[in-house]
Amino acid sequence: YLCIVPRGSGDRVFLPFEEDGGMLSVIVSKAFLLAADTEITDPTIVRQIRP
């Protein structure tokens, strides 16, 4: 479980076949974030993913 609260200033992108209000977009964005986890500098996120 990774708790990341998005800022309200970005565009929201929903895939046309999604029926659950954009949950797949959230999952994919977290996957991209974690793929580059060595570049994360936000202390809140770093505390959640590093021991």
mmCIF file of N, CA and C in Angstrom:
data_model
loop_
_atom_site.group_PDB
_atom_site.id
_atom_site.type_symbol
_atom_site.label_atom_id
_atom_site.label_comp_id
_atom_site.label_asym_id
_atom_site.label_seq_id
_atom_site.Cartn_x
_atom_site.Cartn_y
_atom_site.Cartn_z
ATOM 1 N N TYR A 1 0.843 -1.176 0.000
ATOM 2 C CA TYR A 1 0.000 0.000 0.000
ATOM 3 C C TYR A 1 0.878 1.225 0.000
ATOM 4 N N LEU A 2 0.682 2.104 -0.935
ATOM 5 C CA LEU A 2 1.440 3.341 -1.041
ATOM 6 C C LEU A 2 0.467 4.499 -1.049
ATOM 7 N N CYS A 3 0.570 5.349 -0.047
ATOM 8 C CA CYS A 3 -0.348 6.480 0.069
ATOM 9 C C CYS A 3 0.290 7.726 -0.523
ATOM 10 N N ILE A 4 -0.189 8.131 -1.674
ATOM 11 C CA ILE A 4 0.273 9.352 -2.322
ATOM 12 C C ILE A 4 -0.960 10.182 -2.638
ATOM 13 N N VAL A 5 -0.990 11.393 -2.114
ATOM 14 C CA VAL A 5 -2.118 12.277 -2.354
ATOM 15 C C VAL A 5 -1.741 13.207 -3.496
ATOM 16 N N PRO A 6 -2.473 13.132 -4.603
ATOM 17 C CA PRO A 6 -2.125 13.975 -5.745
ATOM 18 C C PRO A 6 -2.433 15.444 -5.475
ATOM 19 N N ARG A 7 -1.633 16.280 -6.063
ATOM 20 C CA ARG A 7 -1.923 17.711 -6.000
ATOM 21 C C ARG A 7 -3.126 17.988 -6.881
ATOM 22 N N GLY A 8 -3.886 18.956 -6.555
ATOM 23 C CA GLY A 8 -5.089 19.254 -7.310
ATOM 24 C C GLY A 8 -4.857 20.016 -8.601
ATOM 25 N N SER A 9 -3.607 20.305 -8.959
ATOM 26 C CA SER A 9 -3.348 21.186 -10.090
ATOM 27 C C SER A 9 -3.031 20.465 -11.398
ATOM 28 N N GLY A 10 -3.131 19.153 -11.446
ATOM 29 C CA GLY A 10 -2.776 18.438 -12.665
ATOM 30 C C GLY A 10 -3.991 18.015 -13.462
ATOM 31 N N ASP A 11 -3.739 17.710 -14.724
ATOM 32 C CA ASP A 11 -4.816 17.181 -15.563
ATOM 33 C C ASP A 11 -5.115 15.755 -15.138
ATOM 34 N N ARG A 12 -6.372 15.409 -15.120
ATOM 35 C CA ARG A 12 -6.771 14.046 -14.805
ATOM 36 C C ARG A 12 -7.029 13.324 -16.108
ATOM 37 N N VAL A 13 -6.389 12.174 -16.264
ATOM 38 C CA VAL A 13 -6.523 11.407 -17.493
ATOM 39 C C VAL A 13 -7.204 10.093 -17.161
ATOM 40 N N PHE A 14 -8.318 9.830 -17.827
ATOM 41 C CA PHE A 14 -9.024 8.572 -17.637
ATOM 42 C C PHE A 14 -9.002 7.817 -18.950
ATOM 43 N N LEU A 15 -8.724 6.555 -18.857
ATOM 44 C CA LEU A 15 -8.731 5.725 -20.052
ATOM 45 C C LEU A 15 -10.175 5.433 -20.439
ATOM 46 N N PRO A 16 -10.474 5.374 -21.736
ATOM 47 C CA PRO A 16 -11.868 5.269 -22.180
ATOM 48 C C PRO A 16 -12.576 3.994 -21.730
ATOM 49 N N PHE A 17 -11.827 2.939 -21.411
ATOM 50 C CA PHE A 17 -12.473 1.688 -21.023
ATOM 51 C C PHE A 17 -12.583 1.532 -19.510
ATOM 52 N N GLU A 18 -12.206 2.548 -18.758
ATOM 53 C CA GLU A 18 -12.286 2.466 -17.301
ATOM 54 C C GLU A 18 -13.715 2.701 -16.838
ATOM 55 N N GLU A 19 -14.143 1.893 -15.907
ATOM 56 C CA GLU A 19 -15.483 2.046 -15.368
ATOM 57 C C GLU A 19 -15.468 2.418 -13.895
ATOM 58 N N ASP A 20 -14.287 2.457 -13.281
ATOM 59 C CA ASP A 20 -14.213 2.669 -11.843
ATOM 60 C C ASP A 20 -13.724 4.064 -11.462
ATOM 61 N N GLY A 21 -13.874 5.037 -12.335
ATOM 62 C CA GLY A 21 -13.530 6.403 -12.001
ATOM 63 C C GLY A 21 -12.052 6.742 -12.050
ATOM 64 N N GLY A 22 -11.266 5.998 -12.781
ATOM 65 C CA GLY A 22 -9.876 6.346 -12.963
ATOM 66 C C GLY A 22 -8.887 5.583 -12.105
ATOM 67 N N MET A 23 -9.288 4.483 -11.505
ATOM 68 C CA MET A 23 -8.386 3.733 -10.632
ATOM 69 C C MET A 23 -7.188 3.175 -11.398
ATOM 70 N N LEU A 24 -7.381 2.741 -12.632
ATOM 71 C CA LEU A 24 -6.267 2.228 -13.414
ATOM 72 C C LEU A 24 -5.221 3.318 -13.649
ATOM 73 N N SER A 25 -5.660 4.533 -13.877
ATOM 74 C CA SER A 25 -4.731 5.650 -14.052
ATOM 75 C C SER A 25 -3.901 5.869 -12.800
ATOM 76 N N VAL A 26 -4.505 5.736 -11.641
ATOM 77 C CA VAL A 26 -3.786 5.881 -10.366
ATOM 78 C C VAL A 26 -2.747 4.781 -10.225
ATOM 79 N N ILE A 27 -3.128 3.555 -10.536
ATOM 80 C CA ILE A 27 -2.213 2.421 -10.414
ATOM 81 C C ILE A 27 -1.036 2.569 -11.366
ATOM 82 N N VAL A 28 -1.313 2.939 -12.611
ATOM 83 C CA VAL A 28 -0.247 3.095 -13.599
ATOM 84 C C VAL A 28 0.693 4.235 -13.210
ATOM 85 N N SER A 29 0.157 5.337 -12.704
ATOM 86 C CA SER A 29 1.018 6.453 -12.310
ATOM 87 C C SER A 29 1.918 6.070 -11.138
ATOM 88 N N LYS A 30 1.398 5.275 -10.188
ATOM 89 C CA LYS A 30 2.236 4.800 -9.084
ATOM 90 C C LYS A 30 3.305 3.838 -9.577
ATOM 91 N N ALA A 31 2.979 3.018 -10.557
ATOM 92 C CA ALA A 31 3.963 2.096 -11.118
ATOM 93 C C ALA A 31 5.103 2.864 -11.784
ATOM 94 N N PHE A 32 4.775 3.917 -12.541
ATOM 95 C CA PHE A 32 5.816 4.740 -13.156
ATOM 96 C C PHE A 32 6.652 5.446 -12.093
ATOM 97 N N LEU A 33 6.020 5.909 -11.049
ATOM 98 C CA LEU A 33 6.744 6.561 -9.963
ATOM 99 C C LEU A 33 7.733 5.601 -9.324
ATOM 100 N N LEU A 34 7.284 4.391 -9.026
ATOM 101 C CA LEU A 34 8.144 3.412 -8.370
ATOM 102 C C LEU A 34 9.217 2.859 -9.296
ATOM 103 N N ALA A 35 8.994 2.918 -10.599
ATOM 104 C CA ALA A 35 10.016 2.465 -11.535
ATOM 105 C C ALA A 35 11.260 3.344 -11.467
ATOM 106 N N ALA A 36 11.082 4.582 -11.051
ATOM 107 C CA ALA A 36 12.201 5.518 -10.911
ATOM 108 C C ALA A 36 12.382 5.886 -9.438
ATOM 109 N N ASP A 37 12.272 4.897 -8.557
ATOM 110 C CA ASP A 37 12.269 5.175 -7.117
ATOM 111 C C ASP A 37 13.562 5.783 -6.591
ATOM 112 N N THR A 38 14.666 5.607 -7.286
ATOM 113 C CA THR A 38 15.927 6.190 -6.817
ATOM 114 C C THR A 38 15.968 7.702 -7.015
ATOM 115 N N GLU A 39 15.064 8.227 -7.807
ATOM 116 C CA GLU A 39 15.024 9.671 -8.068
ATOM 117 C C GLU A 39 14.004 10.403 -7.211
ATOM 118 N N ILE A 40 13.273 9.698 -6.358
ATOM 119 C CA ILE A 40 12.249 10.315 -5.522
ATOM 120 C C ILE A 40 12.921 11.091 -4.399
ATOM 121 N N THR A 41 12.526 12.352 -4.225
ATOM 122 C CA THR A 41 13.101 13.186 -3.171
ATOM 123 C C THR A 41 12.078 13.611 -2.120
ATOM 124 N N ASP A 42 10.808 13.394 -2.386
ATOM 125 C CA ASP A 42 9.769 13.777 -1.428
ATOM 126 C C ASP A 42 9.905 12.926 -0.171
ATOM 127 N N PRO A 43 10.127 13.548 1.000
ATOM 128 C CA PRO A 43 10.367 12.775 2.223
ATOM 129 C C PRO A 43 9.191 11.896 2.641
ATOM 130 N N THR A 44 7.977 12.305 2.355
ATOM 131 C CA THR A 44 6.807 11.501 2.714
ATOM 132 C C THR A 44 6.785 10.193 1.943
ATOM 133 N N ILE A 45 7.099 10.256 0.665
ATOM 134 C CA ILE A 45 7.109 9.052 -0.160
ATOM 135 C C ILE A 45 8.315 8.185 0.180
ATOM 136 N N VAL A 46 9.463 8.818 0.367
ATOM 137 C CA VAL A 46 10.682 8.070 0.683
ATOM 138 C C VAL A 46 10.500 7.254 1.970
ATOM 139 N N ARG A 47 9.856 7.834 2.973
ATOM 140 C CA ARG A 47 9.617 7.089 4.231
ATOM 141 C C ARG A 47 8.764 5.847 4.011
ATOM 142 N N GLN A 48 7.879 5.892 3.024
ATOM 143 C CA GLN A 48 6.987 4.764 2.779
ATOM 144 C C GLN A 48 7.664 3.639 2.003
ATOM 145 N N ILE A 49 8.673 3.956 1.194
ATOM 146 C CA ILE A 49 9.253 2.917 0.337
ATOM 147 C C ILE A 49 10.633 2.454 0.747
ATOM 148 N N ARG A 50 11.275 3.175 1.641
ATOM 149 C CA ARG A 50 12.611 2.789 2.075
ATOM 150 C C ARG A 50 12.600 2.508 3.578
ATOM 151 N N PRO A 51 13.338 1.467 3.998
ATOM 152 C CA PRO A 51 13.348 1.133 5.432
ATOM 153 C C PRO A 51 14.031 2.178 6.292
#
